[in-house]
JSON list of C-alpha atoms in Angstrom, two decimals:
[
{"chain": "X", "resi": 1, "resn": "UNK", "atom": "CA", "xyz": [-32.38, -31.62, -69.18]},
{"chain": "X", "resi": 2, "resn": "UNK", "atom": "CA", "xyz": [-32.28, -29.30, -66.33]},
{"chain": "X", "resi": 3, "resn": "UNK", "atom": "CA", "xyz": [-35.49, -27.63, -65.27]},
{"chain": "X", "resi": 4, "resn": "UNK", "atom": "CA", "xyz": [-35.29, -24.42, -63.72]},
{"chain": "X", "resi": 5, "resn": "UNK", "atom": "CA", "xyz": [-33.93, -24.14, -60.56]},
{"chain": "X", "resi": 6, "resn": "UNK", "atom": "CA", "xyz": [-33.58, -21.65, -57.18]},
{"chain": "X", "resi": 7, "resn": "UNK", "atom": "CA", "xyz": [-31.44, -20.94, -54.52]},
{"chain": "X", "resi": 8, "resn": "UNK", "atom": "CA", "xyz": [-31.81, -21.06, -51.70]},
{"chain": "X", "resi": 9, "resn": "UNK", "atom": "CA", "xyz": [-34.35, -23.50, -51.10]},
{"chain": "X", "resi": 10, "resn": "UNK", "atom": "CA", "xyz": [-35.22, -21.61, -47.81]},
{"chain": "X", "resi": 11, "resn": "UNK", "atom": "CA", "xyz": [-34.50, -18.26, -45.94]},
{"chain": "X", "resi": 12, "resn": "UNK", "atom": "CA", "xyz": [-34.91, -17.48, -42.83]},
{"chain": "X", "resi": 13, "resn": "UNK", "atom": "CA", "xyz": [-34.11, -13.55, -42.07]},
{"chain": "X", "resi": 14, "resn": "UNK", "atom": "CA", "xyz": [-35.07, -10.92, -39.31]},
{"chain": "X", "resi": 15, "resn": "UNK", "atom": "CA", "xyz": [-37.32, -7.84, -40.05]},
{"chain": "X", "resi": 16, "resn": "UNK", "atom": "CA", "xyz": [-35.20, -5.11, -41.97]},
{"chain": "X", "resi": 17, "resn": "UNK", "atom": "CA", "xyz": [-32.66, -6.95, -43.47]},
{"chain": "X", "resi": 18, "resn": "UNK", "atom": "CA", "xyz": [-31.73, -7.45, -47.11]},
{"chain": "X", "resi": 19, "resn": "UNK", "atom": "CA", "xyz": [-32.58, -11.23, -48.73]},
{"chain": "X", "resi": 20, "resn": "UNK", "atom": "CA", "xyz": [-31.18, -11.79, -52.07]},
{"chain": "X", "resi": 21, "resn": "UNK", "atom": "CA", "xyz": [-33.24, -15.08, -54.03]},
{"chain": "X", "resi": 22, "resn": "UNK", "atom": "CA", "xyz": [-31.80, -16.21, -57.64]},
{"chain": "X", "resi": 23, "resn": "UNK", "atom": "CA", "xyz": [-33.30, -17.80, -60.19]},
{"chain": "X", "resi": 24, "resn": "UNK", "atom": "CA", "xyz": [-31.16, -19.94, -62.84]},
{"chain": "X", "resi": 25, "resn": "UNK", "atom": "CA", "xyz": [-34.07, -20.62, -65.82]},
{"chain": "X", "resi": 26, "resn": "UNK", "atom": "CA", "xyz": [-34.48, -22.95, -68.48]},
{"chain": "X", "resi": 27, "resn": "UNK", "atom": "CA", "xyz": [-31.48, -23.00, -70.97]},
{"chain": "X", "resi": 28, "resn": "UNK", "atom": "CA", "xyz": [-32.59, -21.21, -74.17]},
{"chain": "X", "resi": 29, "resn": "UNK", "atom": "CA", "xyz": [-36.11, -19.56, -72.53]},
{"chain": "X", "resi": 30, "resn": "UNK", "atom": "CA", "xyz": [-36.17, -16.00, -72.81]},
{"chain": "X", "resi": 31, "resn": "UNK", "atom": "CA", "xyz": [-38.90, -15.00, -70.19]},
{"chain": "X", "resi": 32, "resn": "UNK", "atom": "CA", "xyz": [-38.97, -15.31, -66.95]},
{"chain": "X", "resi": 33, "resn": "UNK", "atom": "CA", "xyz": [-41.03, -14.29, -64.22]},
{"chain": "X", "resi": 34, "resn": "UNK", "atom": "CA", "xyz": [-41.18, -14.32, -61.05]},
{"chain": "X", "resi": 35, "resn": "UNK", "atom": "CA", "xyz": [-43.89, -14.85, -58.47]},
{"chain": "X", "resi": 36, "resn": "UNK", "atom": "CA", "xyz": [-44.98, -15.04, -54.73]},
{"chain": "X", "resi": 37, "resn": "UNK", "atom": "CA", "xyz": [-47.22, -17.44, -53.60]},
{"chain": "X", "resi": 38, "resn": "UNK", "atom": "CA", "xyz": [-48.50, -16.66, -49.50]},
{"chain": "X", "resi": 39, "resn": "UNK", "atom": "CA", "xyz": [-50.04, -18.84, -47.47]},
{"chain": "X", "resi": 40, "resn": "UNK", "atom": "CA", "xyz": [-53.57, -20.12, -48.51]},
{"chain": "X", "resi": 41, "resn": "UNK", "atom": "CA", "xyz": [-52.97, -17.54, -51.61]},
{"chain": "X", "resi": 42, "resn": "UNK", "atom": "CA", "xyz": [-52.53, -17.85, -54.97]},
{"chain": "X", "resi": 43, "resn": "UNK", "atom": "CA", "xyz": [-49.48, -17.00, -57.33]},
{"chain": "X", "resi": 44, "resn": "UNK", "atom": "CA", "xyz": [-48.92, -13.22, -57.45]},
{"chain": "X", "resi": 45, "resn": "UNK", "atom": "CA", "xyz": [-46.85, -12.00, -60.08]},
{"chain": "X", "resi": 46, "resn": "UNK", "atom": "CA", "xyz": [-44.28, -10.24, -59.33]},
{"chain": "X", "resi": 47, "resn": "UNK", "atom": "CA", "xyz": [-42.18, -9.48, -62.48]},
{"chain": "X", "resi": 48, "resn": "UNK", "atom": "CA", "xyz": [-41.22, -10.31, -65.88]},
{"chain": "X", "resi": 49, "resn": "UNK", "atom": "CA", "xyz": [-37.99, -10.03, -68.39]},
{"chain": "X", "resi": 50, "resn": "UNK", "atom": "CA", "xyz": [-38.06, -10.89, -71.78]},
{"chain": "X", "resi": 51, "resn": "UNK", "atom": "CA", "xyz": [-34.72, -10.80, -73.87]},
{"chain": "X", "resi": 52, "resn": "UNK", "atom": "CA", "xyz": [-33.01, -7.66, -73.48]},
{"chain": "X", "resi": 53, "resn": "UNK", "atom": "CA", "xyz": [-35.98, -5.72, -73.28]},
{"chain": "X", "resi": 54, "resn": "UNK", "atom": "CA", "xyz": [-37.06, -3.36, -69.98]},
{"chain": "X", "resi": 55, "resn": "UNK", "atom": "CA", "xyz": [-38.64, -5.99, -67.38]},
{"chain": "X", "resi": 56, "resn": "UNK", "atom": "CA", "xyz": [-42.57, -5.69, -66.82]},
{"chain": "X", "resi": 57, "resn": "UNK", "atom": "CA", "xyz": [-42.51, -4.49, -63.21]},
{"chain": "X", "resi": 58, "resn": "UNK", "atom": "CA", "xyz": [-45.93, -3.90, -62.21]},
{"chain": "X", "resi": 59, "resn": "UNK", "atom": "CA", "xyz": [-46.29, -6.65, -59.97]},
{"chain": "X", "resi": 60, "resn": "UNK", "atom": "CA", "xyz": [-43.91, -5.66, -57.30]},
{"chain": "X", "resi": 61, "resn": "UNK", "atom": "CA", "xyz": [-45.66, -4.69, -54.06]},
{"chain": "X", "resi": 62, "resn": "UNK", "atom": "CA", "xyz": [-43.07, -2.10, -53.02]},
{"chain": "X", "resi": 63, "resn": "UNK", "atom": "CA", "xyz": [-40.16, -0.23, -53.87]},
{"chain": "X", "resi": 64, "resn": "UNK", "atom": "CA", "xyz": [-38.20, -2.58, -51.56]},
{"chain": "X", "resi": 65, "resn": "UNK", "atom": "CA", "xyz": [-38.71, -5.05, -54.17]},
{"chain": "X", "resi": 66, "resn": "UNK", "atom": "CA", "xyz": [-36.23, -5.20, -57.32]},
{"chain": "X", "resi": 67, "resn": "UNK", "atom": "CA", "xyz": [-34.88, -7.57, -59.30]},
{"chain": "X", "resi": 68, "resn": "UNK", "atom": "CA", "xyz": [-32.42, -7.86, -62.27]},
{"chain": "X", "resi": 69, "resn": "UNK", "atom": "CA", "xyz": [-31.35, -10.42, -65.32]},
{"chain": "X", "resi": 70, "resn": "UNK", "atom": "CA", "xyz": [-27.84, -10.45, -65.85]},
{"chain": "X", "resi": 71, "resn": "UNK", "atom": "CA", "xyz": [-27.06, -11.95, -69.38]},
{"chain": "X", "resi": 72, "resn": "UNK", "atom": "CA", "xyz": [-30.24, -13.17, -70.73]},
{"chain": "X", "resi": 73, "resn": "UNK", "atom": "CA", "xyz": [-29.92, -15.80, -68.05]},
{"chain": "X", "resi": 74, "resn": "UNK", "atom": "CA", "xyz": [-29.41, -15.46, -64.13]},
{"chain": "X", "resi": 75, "resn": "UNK", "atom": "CA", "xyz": [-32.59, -13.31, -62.18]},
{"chain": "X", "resi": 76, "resn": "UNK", "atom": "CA", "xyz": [-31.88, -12.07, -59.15]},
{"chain": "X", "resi": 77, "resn": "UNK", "atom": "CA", "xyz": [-34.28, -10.82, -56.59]},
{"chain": "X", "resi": 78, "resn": "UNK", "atom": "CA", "xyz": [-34.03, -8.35, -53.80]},
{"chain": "X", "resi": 79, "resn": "UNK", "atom": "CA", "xyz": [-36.00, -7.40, -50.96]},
{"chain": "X", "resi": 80, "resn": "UNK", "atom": "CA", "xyz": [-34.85, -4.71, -48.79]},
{"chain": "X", "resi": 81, "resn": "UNK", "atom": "CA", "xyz": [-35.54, -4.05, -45.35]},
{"chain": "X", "resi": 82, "resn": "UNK", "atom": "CA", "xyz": [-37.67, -7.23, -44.92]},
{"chain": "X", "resi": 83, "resn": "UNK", "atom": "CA", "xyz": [-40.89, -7.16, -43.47]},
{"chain": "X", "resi": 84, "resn": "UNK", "atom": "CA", "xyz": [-43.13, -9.53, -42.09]},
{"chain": "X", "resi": 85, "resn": "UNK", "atom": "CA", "xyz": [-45.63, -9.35, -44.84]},
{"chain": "X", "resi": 86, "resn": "UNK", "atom": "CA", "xyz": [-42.74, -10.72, -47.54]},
{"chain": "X", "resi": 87, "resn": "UNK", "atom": "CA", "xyz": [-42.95, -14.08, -45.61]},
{"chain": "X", "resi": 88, "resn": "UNK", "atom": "CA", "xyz": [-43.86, -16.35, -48.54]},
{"chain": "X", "resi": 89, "resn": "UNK", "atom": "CA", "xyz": [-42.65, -18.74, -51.23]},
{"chain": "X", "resi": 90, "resn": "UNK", "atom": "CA", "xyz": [-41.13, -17.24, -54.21]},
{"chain": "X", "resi": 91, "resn": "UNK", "atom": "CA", "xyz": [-41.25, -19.05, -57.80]},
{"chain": "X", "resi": 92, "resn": "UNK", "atom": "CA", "xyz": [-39.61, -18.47, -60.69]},
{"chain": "X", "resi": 93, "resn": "UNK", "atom": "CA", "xyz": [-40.80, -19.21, -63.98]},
{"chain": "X", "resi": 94, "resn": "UNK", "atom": "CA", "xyz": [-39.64, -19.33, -67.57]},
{"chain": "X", "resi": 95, "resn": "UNK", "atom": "CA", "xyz": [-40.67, -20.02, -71.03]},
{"chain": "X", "resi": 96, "resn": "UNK", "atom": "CA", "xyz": [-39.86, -20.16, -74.22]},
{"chain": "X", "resi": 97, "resn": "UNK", "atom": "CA", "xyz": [-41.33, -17.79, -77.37]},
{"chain": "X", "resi": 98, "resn": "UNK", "atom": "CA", "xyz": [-42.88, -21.33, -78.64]},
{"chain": "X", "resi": 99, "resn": "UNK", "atom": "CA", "xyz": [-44.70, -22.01, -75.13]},
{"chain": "X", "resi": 100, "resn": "UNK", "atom": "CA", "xyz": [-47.86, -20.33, -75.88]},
{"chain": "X", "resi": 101, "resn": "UNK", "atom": "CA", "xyz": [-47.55, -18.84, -72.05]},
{"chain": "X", "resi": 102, "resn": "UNK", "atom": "CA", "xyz": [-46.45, -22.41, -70.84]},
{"chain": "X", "resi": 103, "resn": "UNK", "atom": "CA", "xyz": [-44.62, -21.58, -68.09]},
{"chain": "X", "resi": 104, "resn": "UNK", "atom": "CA", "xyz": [-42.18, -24.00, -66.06]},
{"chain": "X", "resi": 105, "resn": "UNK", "atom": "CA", "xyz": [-41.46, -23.30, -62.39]},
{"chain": "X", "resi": 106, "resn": "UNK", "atom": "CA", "xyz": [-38.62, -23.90, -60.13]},
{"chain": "X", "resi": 107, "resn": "UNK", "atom": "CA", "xyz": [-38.98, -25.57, -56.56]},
{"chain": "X", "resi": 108, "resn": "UNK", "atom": "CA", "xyz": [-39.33, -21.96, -55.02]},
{"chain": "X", "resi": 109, "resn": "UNK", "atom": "CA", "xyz": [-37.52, -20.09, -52.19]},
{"chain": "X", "resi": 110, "resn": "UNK", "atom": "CA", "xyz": [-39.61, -20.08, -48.76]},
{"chain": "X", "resi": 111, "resn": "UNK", "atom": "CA", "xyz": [-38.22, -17.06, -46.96]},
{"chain": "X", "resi": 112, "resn": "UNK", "atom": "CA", "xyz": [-39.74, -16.40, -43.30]},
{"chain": "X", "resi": 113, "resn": "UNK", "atom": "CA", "xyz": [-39.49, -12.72, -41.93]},
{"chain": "X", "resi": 114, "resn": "UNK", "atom": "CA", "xyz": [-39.10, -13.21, -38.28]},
{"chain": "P", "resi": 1, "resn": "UNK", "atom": "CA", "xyz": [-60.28, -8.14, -56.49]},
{"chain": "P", "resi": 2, "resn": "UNK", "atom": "CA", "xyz": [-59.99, -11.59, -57.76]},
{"chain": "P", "resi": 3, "resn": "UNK", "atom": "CA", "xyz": [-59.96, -12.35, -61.45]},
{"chain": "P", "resi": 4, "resn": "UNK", "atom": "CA", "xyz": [-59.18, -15.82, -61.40]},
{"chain": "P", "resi": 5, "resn": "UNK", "atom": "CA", "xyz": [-61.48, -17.41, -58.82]},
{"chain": "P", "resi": 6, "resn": "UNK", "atom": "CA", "xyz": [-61.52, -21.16, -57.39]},
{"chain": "P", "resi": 7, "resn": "UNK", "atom": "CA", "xyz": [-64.42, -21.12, -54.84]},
{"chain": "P", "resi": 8, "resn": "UNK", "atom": "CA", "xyz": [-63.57, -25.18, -53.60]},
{"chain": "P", "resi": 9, "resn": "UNK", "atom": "CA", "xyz": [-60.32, -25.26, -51.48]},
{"chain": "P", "resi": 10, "resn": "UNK", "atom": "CA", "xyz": [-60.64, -28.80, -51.51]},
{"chain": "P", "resi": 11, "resn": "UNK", "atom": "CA", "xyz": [-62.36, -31.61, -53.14]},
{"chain": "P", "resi": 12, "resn": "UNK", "atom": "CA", "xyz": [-62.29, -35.52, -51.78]},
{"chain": "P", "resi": 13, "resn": "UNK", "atom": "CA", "xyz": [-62.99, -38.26, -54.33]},
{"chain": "P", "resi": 14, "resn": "UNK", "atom": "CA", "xyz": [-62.37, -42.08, -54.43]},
{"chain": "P", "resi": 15, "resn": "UNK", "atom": "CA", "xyz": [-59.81, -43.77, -56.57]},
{"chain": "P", "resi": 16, "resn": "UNK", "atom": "CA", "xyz": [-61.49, -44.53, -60.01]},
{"chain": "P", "resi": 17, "resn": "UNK", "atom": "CA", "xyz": [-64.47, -41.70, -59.67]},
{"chain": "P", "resi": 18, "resn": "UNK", "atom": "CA", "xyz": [-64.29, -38.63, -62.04]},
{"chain": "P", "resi": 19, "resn": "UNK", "atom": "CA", "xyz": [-62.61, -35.42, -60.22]},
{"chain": "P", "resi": 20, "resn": "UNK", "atom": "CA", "xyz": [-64.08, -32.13, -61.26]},
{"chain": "P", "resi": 21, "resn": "UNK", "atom": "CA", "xyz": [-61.94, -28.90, -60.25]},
{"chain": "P", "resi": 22, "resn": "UNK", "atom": "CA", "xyz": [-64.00, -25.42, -60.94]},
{"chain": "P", "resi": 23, "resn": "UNK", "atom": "CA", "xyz": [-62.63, -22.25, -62.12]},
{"chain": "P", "resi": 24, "resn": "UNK", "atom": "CA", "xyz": [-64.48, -18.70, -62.85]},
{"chain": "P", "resi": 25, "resn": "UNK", "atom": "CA", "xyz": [-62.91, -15.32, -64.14]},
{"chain": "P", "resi": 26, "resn": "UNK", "atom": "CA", "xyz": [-64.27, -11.98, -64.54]},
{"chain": "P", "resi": 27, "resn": "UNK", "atom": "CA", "xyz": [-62.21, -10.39, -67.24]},
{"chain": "P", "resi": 28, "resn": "UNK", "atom": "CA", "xyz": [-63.43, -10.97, -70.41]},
{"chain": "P", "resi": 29, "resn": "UNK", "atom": "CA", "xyz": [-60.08, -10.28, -72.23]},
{"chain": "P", "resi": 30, "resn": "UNK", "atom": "CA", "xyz": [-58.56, -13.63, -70.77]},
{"chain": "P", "resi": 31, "resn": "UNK", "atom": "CA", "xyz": [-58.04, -15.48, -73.71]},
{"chain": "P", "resi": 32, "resn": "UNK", "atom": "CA", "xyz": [-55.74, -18.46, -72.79]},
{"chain": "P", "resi": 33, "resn": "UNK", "atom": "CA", "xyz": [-56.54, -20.44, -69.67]},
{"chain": "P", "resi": 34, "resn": "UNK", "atom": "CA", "xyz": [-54.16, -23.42, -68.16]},
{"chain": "P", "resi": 35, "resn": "UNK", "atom": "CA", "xyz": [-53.91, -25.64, -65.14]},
{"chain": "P", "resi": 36, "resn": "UNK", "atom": "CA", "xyz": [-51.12, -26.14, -63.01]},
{"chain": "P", "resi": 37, "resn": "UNK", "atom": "CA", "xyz": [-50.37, -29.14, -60.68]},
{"chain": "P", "resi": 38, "resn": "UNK", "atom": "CA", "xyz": [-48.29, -28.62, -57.09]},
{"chain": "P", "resi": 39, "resn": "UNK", "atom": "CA", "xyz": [-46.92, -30.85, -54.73]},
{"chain": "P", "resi": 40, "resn": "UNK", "atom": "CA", "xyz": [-45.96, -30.12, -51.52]},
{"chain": "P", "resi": 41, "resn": "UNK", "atom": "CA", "xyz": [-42.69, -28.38, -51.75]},
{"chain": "P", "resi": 42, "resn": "UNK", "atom": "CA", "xyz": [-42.05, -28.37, -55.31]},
{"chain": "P", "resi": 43, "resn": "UNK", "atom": "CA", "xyz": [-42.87, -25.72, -58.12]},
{"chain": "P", "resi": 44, "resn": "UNK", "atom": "CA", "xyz": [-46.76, -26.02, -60.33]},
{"chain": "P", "resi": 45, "resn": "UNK", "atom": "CA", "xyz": [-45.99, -28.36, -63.11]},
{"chain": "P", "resi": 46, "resn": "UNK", "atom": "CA", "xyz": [-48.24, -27.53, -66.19]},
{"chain": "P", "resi": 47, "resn": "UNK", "atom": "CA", "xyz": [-50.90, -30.09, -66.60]},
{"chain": "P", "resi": 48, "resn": "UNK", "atom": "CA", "xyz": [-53.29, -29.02, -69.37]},
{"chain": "P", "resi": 49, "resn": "UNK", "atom": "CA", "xyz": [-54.45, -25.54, -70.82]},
{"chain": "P", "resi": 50, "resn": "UNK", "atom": "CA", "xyz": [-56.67, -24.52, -73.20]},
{"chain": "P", "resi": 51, "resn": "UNK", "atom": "CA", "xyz": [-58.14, -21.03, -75.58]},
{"chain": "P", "resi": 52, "resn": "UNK", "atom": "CA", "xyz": [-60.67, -19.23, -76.05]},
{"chain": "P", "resi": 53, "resn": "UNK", "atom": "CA", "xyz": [-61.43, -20.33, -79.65]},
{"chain": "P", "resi": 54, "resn": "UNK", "atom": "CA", "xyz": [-62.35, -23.80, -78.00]},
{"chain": "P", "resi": 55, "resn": "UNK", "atom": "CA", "xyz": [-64.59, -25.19, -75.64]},
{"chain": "P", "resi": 56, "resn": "UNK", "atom": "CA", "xyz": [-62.81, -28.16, -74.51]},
{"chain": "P", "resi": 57, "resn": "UNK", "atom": "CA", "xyz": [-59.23, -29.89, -74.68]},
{"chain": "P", "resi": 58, "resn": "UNK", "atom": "CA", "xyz": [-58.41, -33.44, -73.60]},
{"chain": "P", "resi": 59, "resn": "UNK", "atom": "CA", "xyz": [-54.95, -34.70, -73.15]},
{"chain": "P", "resi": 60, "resn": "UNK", "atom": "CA", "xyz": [-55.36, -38.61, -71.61]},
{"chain": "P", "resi": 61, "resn": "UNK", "atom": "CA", "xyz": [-57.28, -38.97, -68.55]},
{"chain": "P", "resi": 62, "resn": "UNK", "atom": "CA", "xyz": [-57.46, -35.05, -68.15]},
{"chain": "P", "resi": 63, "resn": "UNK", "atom": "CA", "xyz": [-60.23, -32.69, -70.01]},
{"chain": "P", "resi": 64, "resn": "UNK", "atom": "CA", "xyz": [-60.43, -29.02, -69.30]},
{"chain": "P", "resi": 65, "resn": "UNK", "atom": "CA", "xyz": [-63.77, -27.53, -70.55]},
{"chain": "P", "resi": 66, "resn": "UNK", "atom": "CA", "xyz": [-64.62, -23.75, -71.34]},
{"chain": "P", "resi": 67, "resn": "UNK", "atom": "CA", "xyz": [-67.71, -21.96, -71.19]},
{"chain": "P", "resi": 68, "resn": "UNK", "atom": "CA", "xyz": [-66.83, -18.36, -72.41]},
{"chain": "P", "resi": 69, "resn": "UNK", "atom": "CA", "xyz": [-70.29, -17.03, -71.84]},
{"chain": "P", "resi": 70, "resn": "UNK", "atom": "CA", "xyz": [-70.31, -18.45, -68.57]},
{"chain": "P", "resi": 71, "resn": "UNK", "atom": "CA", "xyz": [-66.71, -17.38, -67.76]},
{"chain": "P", "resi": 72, "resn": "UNK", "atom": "CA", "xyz": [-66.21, -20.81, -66.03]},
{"chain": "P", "resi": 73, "resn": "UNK", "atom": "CA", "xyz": [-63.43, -23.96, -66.64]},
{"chain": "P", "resi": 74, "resn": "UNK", "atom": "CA", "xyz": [-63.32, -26.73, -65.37]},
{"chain": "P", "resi": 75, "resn": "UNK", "atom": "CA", "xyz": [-61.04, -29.59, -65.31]},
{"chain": "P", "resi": 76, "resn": "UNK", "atom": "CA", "xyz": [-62.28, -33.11, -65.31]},
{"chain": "P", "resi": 77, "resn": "UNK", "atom": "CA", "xyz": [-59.80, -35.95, -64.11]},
{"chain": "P", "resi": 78, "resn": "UNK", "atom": "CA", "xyz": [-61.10, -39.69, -64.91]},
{"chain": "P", "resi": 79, "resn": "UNK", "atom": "CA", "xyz": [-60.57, -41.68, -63.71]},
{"chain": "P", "resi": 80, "resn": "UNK", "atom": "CA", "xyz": [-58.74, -40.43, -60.71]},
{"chain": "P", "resi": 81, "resn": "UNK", "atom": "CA", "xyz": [-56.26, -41.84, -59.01]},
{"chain": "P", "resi": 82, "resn": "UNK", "atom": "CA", "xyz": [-54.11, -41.63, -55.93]},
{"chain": "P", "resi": 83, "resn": "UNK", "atom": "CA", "xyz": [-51.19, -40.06, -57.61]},
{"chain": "P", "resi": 84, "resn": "UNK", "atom": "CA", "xyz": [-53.27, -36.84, -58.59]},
{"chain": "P", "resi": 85, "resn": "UNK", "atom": "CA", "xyz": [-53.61, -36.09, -54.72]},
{"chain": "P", "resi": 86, "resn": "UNK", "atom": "CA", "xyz": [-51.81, -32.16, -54.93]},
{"chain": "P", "resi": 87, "resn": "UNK", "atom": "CA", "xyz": [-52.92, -28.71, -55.06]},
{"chain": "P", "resi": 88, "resn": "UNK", "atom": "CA", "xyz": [-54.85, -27.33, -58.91]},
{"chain": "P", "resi": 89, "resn": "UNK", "atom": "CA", "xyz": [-54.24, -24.28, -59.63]},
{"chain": "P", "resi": 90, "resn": "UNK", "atom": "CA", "xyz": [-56.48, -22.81, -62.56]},
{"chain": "P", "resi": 91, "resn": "UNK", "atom": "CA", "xyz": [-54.81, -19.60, -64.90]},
{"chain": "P", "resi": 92, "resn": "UNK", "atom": "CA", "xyz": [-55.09, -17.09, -67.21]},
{"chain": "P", "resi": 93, "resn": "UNK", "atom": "CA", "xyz": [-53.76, -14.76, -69.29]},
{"chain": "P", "resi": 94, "resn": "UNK", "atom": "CA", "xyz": [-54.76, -12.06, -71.95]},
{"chain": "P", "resi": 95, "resn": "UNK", "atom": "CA", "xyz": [-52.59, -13.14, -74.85]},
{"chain": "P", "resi": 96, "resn": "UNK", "atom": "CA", "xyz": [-52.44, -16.75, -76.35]},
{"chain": "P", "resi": 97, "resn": "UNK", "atom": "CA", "xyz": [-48.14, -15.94, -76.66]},
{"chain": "P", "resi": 98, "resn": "UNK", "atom": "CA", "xyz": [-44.94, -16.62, -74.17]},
{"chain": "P", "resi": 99, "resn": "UNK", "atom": "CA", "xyz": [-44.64, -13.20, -71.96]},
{"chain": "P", "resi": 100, "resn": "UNK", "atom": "CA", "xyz": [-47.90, -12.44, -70.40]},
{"chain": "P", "resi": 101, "resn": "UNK", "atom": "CA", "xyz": [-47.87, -12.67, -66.56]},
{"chain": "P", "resi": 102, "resn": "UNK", "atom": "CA", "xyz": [-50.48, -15.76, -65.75]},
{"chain": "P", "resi": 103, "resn": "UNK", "atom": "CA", "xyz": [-53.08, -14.83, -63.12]},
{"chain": "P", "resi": 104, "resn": "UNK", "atom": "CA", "xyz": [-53.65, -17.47, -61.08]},
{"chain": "P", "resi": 105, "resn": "UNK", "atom": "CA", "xyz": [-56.82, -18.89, -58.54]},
{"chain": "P", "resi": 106, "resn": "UNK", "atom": "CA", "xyz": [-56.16, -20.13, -54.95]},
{"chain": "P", "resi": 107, "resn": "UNK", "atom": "CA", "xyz": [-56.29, -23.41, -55.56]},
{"chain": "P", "resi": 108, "resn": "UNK", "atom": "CA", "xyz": [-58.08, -27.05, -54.80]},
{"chain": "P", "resi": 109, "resn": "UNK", "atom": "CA", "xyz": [-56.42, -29.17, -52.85]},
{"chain": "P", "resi": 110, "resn": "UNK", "atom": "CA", "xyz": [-57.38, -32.58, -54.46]},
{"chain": "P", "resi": 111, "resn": "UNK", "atom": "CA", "xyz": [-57.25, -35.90, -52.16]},
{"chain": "P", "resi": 112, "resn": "UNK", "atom": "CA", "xyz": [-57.76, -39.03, -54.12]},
{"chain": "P", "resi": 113, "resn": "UNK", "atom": "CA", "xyz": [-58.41, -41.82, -51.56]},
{"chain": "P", "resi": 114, "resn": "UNK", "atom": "CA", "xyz": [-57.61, -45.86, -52.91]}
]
């Protein structure tokens, strides 16, 4: 079955403009998170929907950061007015209510802020 | 402030010797702990995980052990072998359920040398 999976695999973009990352999870999970991973870092969380309920968005850094789920399914990420500091690679996650928090991850978007 | 801390960013071991990857947290709500598994350009695949009501979990050649008093894990790979060369990343989370962002460490970068 398909895993989940990202587009695009990499972004390149210059300081101040708009990215848009997606996120196509798991068939059937109902979470899904996103995260940041930047160099020699860690995974930072980022955000997190569950079903139809509000998302959990206490991760994002900045108000340039948002990100929506459109039918239980798609995520979509934004960053606005790109800066530097959002260099990283972004992961998306999902799971199911049966995972006990096991979370599966797609490849991940590298997007450089030049 | 770290909660999730991996002090080693790398560990060296020869084919066939145990690996031991070390994990501490400071939050004493963290209930549900899991390690992930990265190669280079690809997404953490979920390796092992285990909670709080246990002190260790073994799944094949992989063991993850728990000392709650301690607030330490650590996961124990024997014997090791070439294949396991990738990045661990140790996690946790404050509810053993799907839908609780995962804190996660840095990382060990594992080489396993034939």
């Amino acid at each position: 079955g398909a895993g989940v999976s990202q587009s695009p695999s990499n972004k390149v973009t210059e300081k101040g403009k708009d990215v848009e990352l997606r996120c196509d999870p798991i068939s059937g999970h109902t979470a899904l998170y996103w995260y940041r991973q930047s160099l020699g870092q860690g995974l930072e969380f980022l955000i997190y929907f569950q079903g139809n309920s509000a998302p959990d968005k206490s991760g994002l850094p900045s108000d340039r950061f948002s990100a929506e789920r459109t039918g239980g399914s798609v995520s979509t990420l934004t960053i606005q007015r790109t800066q530097q500091e959002d260099s990283a690679v972004y992961l998306c996650a999902s799971s199911s209510q049966r995972g006990y928090n096991e979370q599966f991850f797609g490849p991940g978007t590298r997007l450089t802020v030049l | 402030d770290q909660q999730v801390k991996q002090n080693s960013p790398s560990l060296s071991v020869q084919e066939g010797r145990i690996s031991i990857l070390n994990c501490d947290y400071t939050n004493s709500m963290f209930d549900y702990f899991l390690w992930y598994k990265k190669y280079p350009a690809e997404g953490p695949t979920f390796l092992i995980s285990i909670s709080s009501i246990k002190d260790k979990n073994e799944d094949g050649r992989f063991t993850v052990f728990l000392n709650k008093s301690a607030k330490h894990l650590s996961l124990h790979i024997v014997p090791s072998q070439p294949g396991d060369s990738a990045v661990y990343f140790c996690a946790a989370s404050g509810l053993e359920k799907a839908g609780t962002a995962l804190i996660f460490g840095k990382g060990t970068t594992l080489s396993v040398s034939s």
